[in-house]
Amino acid sequence: MIAAVCGAAVAAGAGGPVQAAPARTASDDVVRNGTAGPLSWRATPSGTDARLRGLAAVSRSAAWAAGTKGIVLRTLDGGRHWRDVSPPGAGELEFRDIEAFDARHAVALSIGEGAASRVFRTEDGGATWTESFRNADPRAFYDCMTFFDRRNGIALSDPVDGKYRVLATHDGGREWRVLPSDGMPPARPGEAAFAASGQCLVSAGSRDAWIATGGAAASRVLHSADRGRTWTVAETPLPAGDPARGAFALAFRDRTHGIVVGGDYRAGQPSPKAAAVSRDAGATWSPSARPPAAYRSGVAWLPHTRTVALAVGPAGSDITVDGGRTWHGFDSGSYDTVDCAPDLGCWAAGEQGRIGRLALSAR
């Protein structure tokens, strides 16, 4: 439900086609030198003014984006051209998450109360879509989803009857069912997830998943080691105590090392301790010694590195080269979500149809 307050947003790319890499990219520079260098987001022409909170990086050439007005976009040429591949009749929906298995197969989630929460699936690059789930419970409000592999995934709803609701699929998103809530800890008063970037629910490996929460007296992270059947919970040092504050996005580079970002999404409001790190699968969280300067809604690890990650938000972007302990700003543009592909192609998306690809600035 926090999604409505917030702006009424994963593991993608695994198995995707890896294109020939340019001679030099920003992510290559970071990997080789362990430093940010002159990074920036290179804007690409999306052709829309929709707010794009769903993002799936397949490679340096291919990516998907999804957002308001029921829009889904896809590029196959590094962002030079984006094609509108939106599901027919979805114009009234708000897509906040999209997970892609490759350049042709993707699953998109729309958010909202009752029937506004839906899941769509495509096997042909968006030429056709199948609606595979429509929420029939007016108390449920689905925020985000994640996949462990091409077949197994889960989606998250805000609390129903005092507990977060988890939906599961075992066939790549063709069919979904609600999991039993016996293993889910009770939600706290006012607690919910933020559908700000498609990263309030993330996974790493074949069984581990995490949920970021806010809106209550403390921001929390829930962890499951069995694909969403049972969960443990831990508090984080991120801002809390208000419906606009909390943990907004998570990224785990493996089942042990994680980063959480968030803060207060209201413009001009301070967000101290806007990032924290975990080295024990989310059991405990330590505040970043030098966090981002403002609220951040999206975060992603750079693949094949142990210490490099990116964070984005409406007030700018940051990079860490020490595993999340210290963050350094590198771009002032507004972005809501970020994702990196296995071939080190990193993308960001946000308001007014903004989509950027990580690049080296002119020296």
PDB file of C-alpha atoms in Angstrom, residues 123-357:
ATOM      1  CA  GLU A 123       7.676 -15.644 -24.624  1.00  0.00           C
ATOM      2  CA  ASP A 124       8.186 -13.674 -27.846  1.00  0.00           C
ATOM      3  CA  GLY A 125       9.765 -10.383 -26.874  1.00  0.00           C
ATOM      4  CA  GLY A 126       6.454  -8.718 -26.027  1.00  0.00           C
ATOM      5  CA  ALA A 127       4.716  -9.436 -29.335  1.00  0.00           C
ATOM      6  CA  THR A 128       2.072 -11.280 -27.295  1.00  0.00           C
ATOM      7  CA  TRP A 129       1.318 -11.435 -23.582  1.00  0.00           C
ATOM      8  CA  THR A 130      -0.619 -13.806 -21.350  1.00  0.00           C
ATOM      9  CA  GLU A 131      -2.205 -12.618 -18.108  1.00  0.00           C
ATOM     10  CA  SER A 132      -1.236 -15.388 -15.694  1.00  0.00           C
ATOM     11  CA  PHE A 133      -2.490 -13.902 -12.411  1.00  0.00           C
ATOM     12  CA  ARG A 134      -5.152 -11.401 -11.365  1.00  0.00           C
ATOM     13  CA  ASN A 135      -5.549 -10.683  -7.668  1.00  0.00           C
ATOM     14  CA  ALA A 136      -9.088 -11.420  -6.468  1.00  0.00           C
ATOM     15  CA  ASP A 137      -8.590 -10.381  -2.823  1.00  0.00           C
ATOM     16  CA  PRO A 138      -9.352  -6.672  -2.247  1.00  0.00           C
ATOM     17  CA  ARG A 139      -7.144  -6.752   0.870  1.00  0.00           C
ATOM     18  CA  ALA A 140      -4.031  -7.721  -1.098  1.00  0.00           C
ATOM     19  CA  PHE A 141      -1.707  -5.228  -2.810  1.00  0.00           C
ATOM     20  CA  TYR A 142       1.236  -6.792  -4.664  1.00  0.00           C
ATOM     21  CA  ASP A 143       4.456  -4.768  -4.735  1.00  0.00           C
ATOM     22  CA  CYS A 144       7.293  -6.724  -6.373  1.00  0.00           C
ATOM     23  CA  MET A 145       8.546 -10.146  -7.408  1.00  0.00           C
ATOM     24  CA  THR A 146      11.745 -12.138  -7.921  1.00  0.00           C
ATOM     25  CA  PHE A 147      12.842 -15.342  -9.638  1.00  0.00           C
ATOM     26  CA  PHE A 148      15.352 -17.884  -8.345  1.00  0.00           C
ATOM     27  CA  ASP A 149      15.728 -19.398 -11.816  1.00  0.00           C
ATOM     28  CA  ARG A 150      13.711 -19.619 -15.025  1.00  0.00           C
ATOM     29  CA  ARG A 151      10.958 -21.666 -13.357  1.00  0.00           C
ATOM     30  CA  ASN A 152      10.756 -20.734  -9.679  1.00  0.00           C
ATOM     31  CA  GLY A 153       9.709 -17.304  -8.448  1.00  0.00           C
ATOM     32  CA  ILE A 154       7.694 -15.475  -5.804  1.00  0.00           C
ATOM     33  CA  ALA A 155       5.710 -12.239  -5.589  1.00  0.00           C
ATOM     34  CA  LEU A 156       5.011 -10.144  -2.501  1.00  0.00           C
ATOM     35  CA  SER A 157       1.822  -8.512  -1.247  1.00  0.00           C
ATOM     36  CA  ASP A 158       1.500  -6.073   1.626  1.00  0.00           C
ATOM     37  CA  PRO A 159       0.149  -7.677   4.825  1.00  0.00           C
ATOM     38  CA  VAL A 160      -3.187  -9.469   4.719  1.00  0.00           C
ATOM     39  CA  ASP A 161      -4.594 -10.486   8.113  1.00  0.00           C
ATOM     40  CA  GLY A 162      -1.423  -9.182   9.742  1.00  0.00           C
ATOM     41  CA  LYS A 163       1.147 -11.044   7.611  1.00  0.00           C
ATOM     42  CA  TYR A 164       2.858 -10.462   4.298  1.00  0.00           C
ATOM     43  CA  ARG A 165       1.354 -12.597   1.568  1.00  0.00           C
ATOM     44  CA  VAL A 166       3.637 -14.515  -0.807  1.00  0.00           C
ATOM     45  CA  LEU A 167       2.627 -15.853  -4.201  1.00  0.00           C
ATOM     46  CA  ALA A 168       4.703 -18.615  -5.835  1.00  0.00           C
ATOM     47  CA  THR A 169       5.229 -20.031  -9.316  1.00  0.00           C
ATOM     48  CA  HIS A 170       7.113 -23.166 -10.366  1.00  0.00           C
ATOM     49  CA  ASP A 171       6.643 -22.916 -14.127  1.00  0.00           C
ATOM     50  CA  GLY A 172       8.180 -19.592 -15.073  1.00  0.00           C
ATOM     51  CA  GLY A 173       5.149 -17.488 -14.187  1.00  0.00           C
ATOM     52  CA  ARG A 174       2.451 -19.427 -16.036  1.00  0.00           C
ATOM     53  CA  GLU A 175       0.601 -20.331 -12.835  1.00  0.00           C
ATOM     54  CA  TRP A 176       0.707 -18.842  -9.329  1.00  0.00           C
ATOM     55  CA  ARG A 177      -0.554 -19.888  -5.909  1.00  0.00           C
ATOM     56  CA  VAL A 178      -0.592 -18.267  -2.485  1.00  0.00           C
ATOM     57  CA  LEU A 179       1.849 -19.865  -0.038  1.00  0.00           C
ATOM     58  CA  PRO A 180       0.761 -20.741   3.519  1.00  0.00           C
ATOM     59  CA  SER A 181       1.427 -17.917   5.979  1.00  0.00           C
ATOM     60  CA  ASP A 182       2.395 -20.142   8.923  1.00  0.00           C
ATOM     61  CA  GLY A 183       6.092 -19.369   8.511  1.00  0.00           C
ATOM     62  CA  MET A 184       5.690 -15.600   8.092  1.00  0.00           C
ATOM     63  CA  PRO A 185       6.343 -13.372  11.144  1.00  0.00           C
ATOM     64  CA  PRO A 186       3.605 -10.866  12.006  1.00  0.00           C
ATOM     65  CA  ALA A 187       3.817  -7.468  10.362  1.00  0.00           C
ATOM     66  CA  ARG A 188       4.080  -4.459  12.627  1.00  0.00           C
ATOM     67  CA  PRO A 189       1.403  -1.732  12.750  1.00  0.00           C
ATOM     68  CA  GLY A 190       1.708   0.460   9.667  1.00  0.00           C
ATOM     69  CA  GLU A 191       4.330  -1.767   8.062  1.00  0.00           C
ATOM     70  CA  ALA A 192       4.331  -2.471   4.325  1.00  0.00           C
ATOM     71  CA  ALA A 193       6.664  -2.715   1.332  1.00  0.00           C
ATOM     72  CA  PHE A 194       7.535   0.090  -1.086  1.00  0.00           C
ATOM     73  CA  ALA A 195       6.787  -0.615  -4.759  1.00  0.00           C
ATOM     74  CA  ALA A 196       9.369   1.963  -5.755  1.00  0.00           C
ATOM     75  CA  SER A 197      11.868   0.007  -7.844  1.00  0.00           C
ATOM     76  CA  GLY A 198      10.918  -3.654  -8.093  1.00  0.00           C
ATOM     77  CA  GLN A 199      13.519  -4.372  -5.408  1.00  0.00           C
ATOM     78  CA  CYS A 200      11.515  -4.697  -2.202  1.00  0.00           C
ATOM     79  CA  LEU A 201      11.697  -8.459  -2.822  1.00  0.00           C
ATOM     80  CA  VAL A 202      14.966  -9.931  -4.147  1.00  0.00           C
ATOM     81  CA  SER A 203      16.704 -13.290  -4.313  1.00  0.00           C
ATOM     82  CA  ALA A 204      20.178 -14.803  -4.574  1.00  0.00           C
ATOM     83  CA  GLY A 205      20.923 -18.377  -5.516  1.00  0.00           C
ATOM     84  CA  SER A 206      18.338 -21.107  -5.762  1.00  0.00           C
ATOM     85  CA  ARG A 207      16.435 -20.675  -2.471  1.00  0.00           C
ATOM     86  CA  ASP A 208      17.207 -17.426  -0.593  1.00  0.00           C
ATOM     87  CA  ALA A 209      14.951 -14.356  -0.727  1.00  0.00           C
ATOM     88  CA  TRP A 210      14.655 -11.083   1.208  1.00  0.00           C
ATOM     89  CA  ILE A 211      11.914  -8.500   1.800  1.00  0.00           C
ATOM     90  CA  ALA A 212      12.511  -4.804   2.631  1.00  0.00           C
ATOM     91  CA  THR A 213       9.884  -3.028   4.737  1.00  0.00           C
ATOM     92  CA  GLY A 214       9.036   0.441   6.006  1.00  0.00           C
ATOM     93  CA  GLY A 215       6.275   2.608   7.402  1.00  0.00           C
ATOM     94  CA  ALA A 216       6.517   1.239  10.949  1.00  0.00           C
ATOM     95  CA  ALA A 217       8.528   2.048  14.066  1.00  0.00           C
ATOM     96  CA  ALA A 218      11.565   0.282  12.567  1.00  0.00           C
ATOM     97  CA  SER A 219      12.578  -0.623   9.032  1.00  0.00           C
ATOM     98  CA  ARG A 220      13.103  -4.344   8.696  1.00  0.00           C
ATOM     99  CA  VAL A 221      14.413  -7.054   6.384  1.00  0.00           C
ATOM    100  CA  LEU A 222      12.837 -10.507   6.237  1.00  0.00           C
ATOM    101  CA  HIS A 223      14.840 -13.512   4.988  1.00  0.00           C
ATOM    102  CA  SER A 224      13.702 -16.861   3.650  1.00  0.00           C
ATOM    103  CA  ALA A 225      16.038 -19.764   2.902  1.00  0.00           C
ATOM    104  CA  ASP A 226      13.320 -22.002   1.442  1.00  0.00           C
ATOM    105  CA  ARG A 227      11.785 -19.989  -1.404  1.00  0.00           C
ATOM    106  CA  GLY A 228       9.313 -18.110   0.759  1.00  0.00           C
ATOM    107  CA  ARG A 229       7.821 -20.771   2.994  1.00  0.00           C
ATOM    108  CA  THR A 230       9.432 -19.633   6.263  1.00  0.00           C
ATOM    109  CA  TRP A 231      10.968 -16.288   7.192  1.00  0.00           C
ATOM    110  CA  THR A 232      13.161 -14.691   9.850  1.00  0.00           C
ATOM    111  CA  VAL A 233      13.277 -10.946  10.466  1.00  0.00           C
ATOM    112  CA  ALA A 234      15.846  -8.330  11.501  1.00  0.00           C
ATOM    113  CA  GLU A 235      15.733  -4.590  12.094  1.00  0.00           C
ATOM    114  CA  THR A 236      17.890  -2.215  10.050  1.00  0.00           C
ATOM    115  CA  PRO A 237      19.304   1.208  10.997  1.00  0.00           C
ATOM    116  CA  LEU A 238      17.540   2.935   8.075  1.00  0.00           C
ATOM    117  CA  PRO A 239      15.098   5.799   8.823  1.00  0.00           C
ATOM    118  CA  ALA A 240      11.726   4.684  10.177  1.00  0.00           C
ATOM    119  CA  GLY A 241       8.786   5.871  12.268  1.00  0.00           C
ATOM    120  CA  ASP A 242       6.800   7.425   9.405  1.00  0.00           C
ATOM    121  CA  PRO A 243       4.809   6.066   6.422  1.00  0.00           C
ATOM    122  CA  ALA A 244       7.312   7.731   4.061  1.00  0.00           C
ATOM    123  CA  ARG A 245      10.417   6.188   5.642  1.00  0.00           C
ATOM    124  CA  GLY A 246      11.977   2.793   5.578  1.00  0.00           C
ATOM    125  CA  ALA A 247      13.974   0.234   3.626  1.00  0.00           C
ATOM    126  CA  PHE A 248      13.093   0.536  -0.060  1.00  0.00           C
ATOM    127  CA  ALA A 249      15.436  -1.753  -1.986  1.00  0.00           C
ATOM    128  CA  LEU A 250      17.770  -4.700  -1.490  1.00  0.00           C
ATOM    129  CA  ALA A 251      20.591  -6.343  -3.407  1.00  0.00           C
ATOM    130  CA  PHE A 252      22.508  -9.509  -2.476  1.00  0.00           C
ATOM    131  CA  ARG A 253      25.614 -10.521  -4.436  1.00  0.00           C
ATOM    132  CA  ASP A 254      25.399 -13.990  -2.863  1.00  0.00           C
ATOM    133  CA  ARG A 255      23.371 -15.516  -0.036  1.00  0.00           C
ATOM    134  CA  THR A 256      25.553 -13.796   2.586  1.00  0.00           C
ATOM    135  CA  HIS A 257      26.472 -10.258   1.454  1.00  0.00           C
ATOM    136  CA  GLY A 258      23.677  -7.721   1.083  1.00  0.00           C
ATOM    137  CA  ILE A 259      22.984  -4.003   0.803  1.00  0.00           C
ATOM    138  CA  VAL A 260      19.775  -2.198   1.725  1.00  0.00           C
ATOM    139  CA  VAL A 261      18.943   1.405   0.780  1.00  0.00           C
ATOM    140  CA  GLY A 262      16.059   3.740   1.509  1.00  0.00           C
ATOM    141  CA  GLY A 263      15.298   6.734   3.687  1.00  0.00           C
ATOM    142  CA  ASP A 264      12.480   9.282   3.452  1.00  0.00           C
ATOM    143  CA  TYR A 265      11.125   9.545  -0.093  1.00  0.00           C
ATOM    144  CA  ARG A 266       9.656  13.039   0.388  1.00  0.00           C
ATOM    145  CA  ALA A 267      11.633  15.668  -1.503  1.00  0.00           C
ATOM    146  CA  GLY A 268      13.799  17.806   0.750  1.00  0.00           C
ATOM    147  CA  GLN A 269      13.479  15.531   3.777  1.00  0.00           C
ATOM    148  CA  PRO A 270      16.762  14.324   5.322  1.00  0.00           C
ATOM    149  CA  SER A 271      17.621  10.644   5.028  1.00  0.00           C
ATOM    150  CA  PRO A 272      20.509   9.925   7.370  1.00  0.00           C
ATOM    151  CA  LYS A 273      21.713   6.339   7.397  1.00  0.00           C
ATOM    152  CA  ALA A 274      20.175   5.748   3.951  1.00  0.00           C
ATOM    153  CA  ALA A 275      22.185   2.555   3.426  1.00  0.00           C
ATOM    154  CA  ALA A 276      23.296  -0.451   5.442  1.00  0.00           C
ATOM    155  CA  VAL A 277      25.183  -3.683   4.817  1.00  0.00           C
ATOM    156  CA  SER A 278      24.867  -7.282   5.971  1.00  0.00           C
ATOM    157  CA  ARG A 279      27.469 -10.034   5.933  1.00  0.00           C
ATOM    158  CA  ASP A 280      25.311 -12.751   7.480  1.00  0.00           C
ATOM    159  CA  ALA A 281      22.406 -13.210   5.050  1.00  0.00           C
ATOM    160  CA  GLY A 282      20.458 -10.331   6.569  1.00  0.00           C
ATOM    161  CA  ALA A 283      20.492 -11.497  10.181  1.00  0.00           C
ATOM    162  CA  THR A 284      22.184  -8.228  11.210  1.00  0.00           C
ATOM    163  CA  TRP A 285      22.679  -4.879   9.474  1.00  0.00           C
ATOM    164  CA  SER A 286      25.359  -2.204   9.969  1.00  0.00           C
ATOM    165  CA  PRO A 287      24.921   1.395   8.777  1.00  0.00           C
ATOM    166  CA  SER A 288      27.215   2.573   6.014  1.00  0.00           C
ATOM    167  CA  ALA A 289      30.013   4.744   7.405  1.00  0.00           C
ATOM    168  CA  ARG A 290      29.416   7.181   4.547  1.00  0.00           C
ATOM    169  CA  PRO A 291      25.891   6.630   3.196  1.00  0.00           C
ATOM    170  CA  PRO A 292      24.343   8.262   0.128  1.00  0.00           C
ATOM    171  CA  ALA A 293      23.484  11.908   0.756  1.00  0.00           C
ATOM    172  CA  ALA A 294      19.745  11.398   0.206  1.00  0.00           C
ATOM    173  CA  TYR A 295      16.981   8.832  -0.143  1.00  0.00           C
ATOM    174  CA  ARG A 296      17.763   6.020  -2.560  1.00  0.00           C
ATOM    175  CA  SER A 297      15.124   3.712  -4.060  1.00  0.00           C
ATOM    176  CA  GLY A 298      17.220   1.235  -6.073  1.00  0.00           C
ATOM    177  CA  VAL A 299      20.463  -0.682  -5.638  1.00  0.00           C
ATOM    178  CA  ALA A 300      22.424  -3.271  -7.645  1.00  0.00           C
ATOM    179  CA  TRP A 301      25.733  -5.106  -7.339  1.00  0.00           C
ATOM    180  CA  LEU A 302      28.098  -5.006 -10.284  1.00  0.00           C
ATOM    181  CA  PRO A 303      28.436  -8.656 -11.387  1.00  0.00           C
ATOM    182  CA  HIS A 304      31.787 -10.410 -11.023  1.00  0.00           C
ATOM    183  CA  THR A 305      32.933  -7.967  -8.347  1.00  0.00           C
ATOM    184  CA  ARG A 306      32.941  -8.421  -4.586  1.00  0.00           C
ATOM    185  CA  THR A 307      32.790  -4.787  -3.530  1.00  0.00           C
ATOM    186  CA  VAL A 308      31.204  -2.605  -6.265  1.00  0.00           C
ATOM    187  CA  ALA A 309      27.541  -1.575  -6.251  1.00  0.00           C
ATOM    188  CA  LEU A 310      25.323   1.249  -7.526  1.00  0.00           C
ATOM    189  CA  ALA A 311      22.452   3.072  -5.828  1.00  0.00           C
ATOM    190  CA  VAL A 312      19.939   5.447  -7.437  1.00  0.00           C
ATOM    191  CA  GLY A 313      17.147   7.775  -6.392  1.00  0.00           C
ATOM    192  CA  PRO A 314      15.278  10.895  -7.492  1.00  0.00           C
ATOM    193  CA  ALA A 315      18.129  13.110  -6.207  1.00  0.00           C
ATOM    194  CA  GLY A 316      21.049  11.276  -7.810  1.00  0.00           C
ATOM    195  CA  SER A 317      23.210   8.172  -8.048  1.00  0.00           C
ATOM    196  CA  ASP A 318      26.073   6.767  -5.986  1.00  0.00           C
ATOM    197  CA  ILE A 319      28.703   4.082  -6.246  1.00  0.00           C
ATOM    198  CA  THR A 320      30.498   2.055  -3.604  1.00  0.00           C
ATOM    199  CA  VAL A 321      33.766   0.226  -4.233  1.00  0.00           C
ATOM    200  CA  ASP A 322      34.105  -1.173  -0.703  1.00  0.00           C
ATOM    201  CA  GLY A 323      31.004  -3.320  -0.368  1.00  0.00           C
ATOM    202  CA  GLY A 324      28.633  -0.584   0.785  1.00  0.00           C
ATOM    203  CA  ARG A 325      30.666   0.932   3.606  1.00  0.00           C
ATOM    204  CA  THR A 326      31.198   4.254   1.804  1.00  0.00           C
ATOM    205  CA  TRP A 327      29.240   5.781  -1.081  1.00  0.00           C
ATOM    206  CA  HIS A 328      30.266   8.439  -3.591  1.00  0.00           C
ATOM    207  CA  GLY A 329      27.881  10.443  -5.768  1.00  0.00           C
ATOM    208  CA  PHE A 330      28.522  10.418  -9.522  1.00  0.00           C
ATOM    209  CA  ASP A 331      25.322  11.620 -11.241  1.00  0.00           C
ATOM    210  CA  SER A 332      22.589  14.085 -10.222  1.00  0.00           C
ATOM    211  CA  GLY A 333      19.855  12.812 -12.546  1.00  0.00           C
ATOM    212  CA  SER A 334      16.600  11.367 -11.233  1.00  0.00           C
ATOM    213  CA  TYR A 335      16.306   7.574 -11.426  1.00  0.00           C
ATOM    214  CA  ASP A 336      14.136   5.136  -9.475  1.00  0.00           C
ATOM    215  CA  THR A 337      15.675   1.763 -10.247  1.00  0.00           C
ATOM    216  CA  VAL A 338      18.934   0.190 -11.414  1.00  0.00           C
ATOM    217  CA  ASP A 339      19.964  -3.231 -12.693  1.00  0.00           C
ATOM    218  CA  CYS A 340      23.160  -4.804 -14.026  1.00  0.00           C
ATOM    219  CA  ALA A 341      23.499  -7.705 -16.473  1.00  0.00           C
ATOM    220  CA  PRO A 342      26.017 -10.546 -16.204  1.00  0.00           C
ATOM    221  CA  ASP A 343      28.144  -8.971 -18.967  1.00  0.00           C
ATOM    222  CA  LEU A 344      28.467  -5.805 -16.822  1.00  0.00           C
ATOM    223  CA  GLY A 345      25.880  -3.789 -18.745  1.00  0.00           C
ATOM    224  CA  CYS A 346      24.199  -1.513 -16.173  1.00  0.00           C
ATOM    225  CA  TRP A 347      20.946   0.386 -16.726  1.00  0.00           C
ATOM    226  CA  ALA A 348      18.824   2.855 -14.721  1.00  0.00           C
ATOM    227  CA  ALA A 349      15.241   4.086 -15.233  1.00  0.00           C
ATOM    228  CA  GLY A 350      12.883   6.607 -13.672  1.00  0.00           C
ATOM    229  CA  GLU A 351      10.490   9.513 -14.131  1.00  0.00           C
ATOM    230  CA  GLN A 352       9.567  11.114 -17.454  1.00  0.00           C
ATOM    231  CA  GLY A 353      10.666   8.035 -19.354  1.00  0.00           C
ATOM    232  CA  ARG A 354      14.293   8.393 -18.267  1.00  0.00           C
ATOM    233  CA  ILE A 355      16.467   5.407 -19.115  1.00  0.00           C
ATOM    234  CA  GLY A 356      20.233   5.574 -18.805  1.00  0.00           C
ATOM    235  CA  ARG A 357      23.112   3.233 -19.565  1.00  0.00           C
TER     236      ARG A 357
END
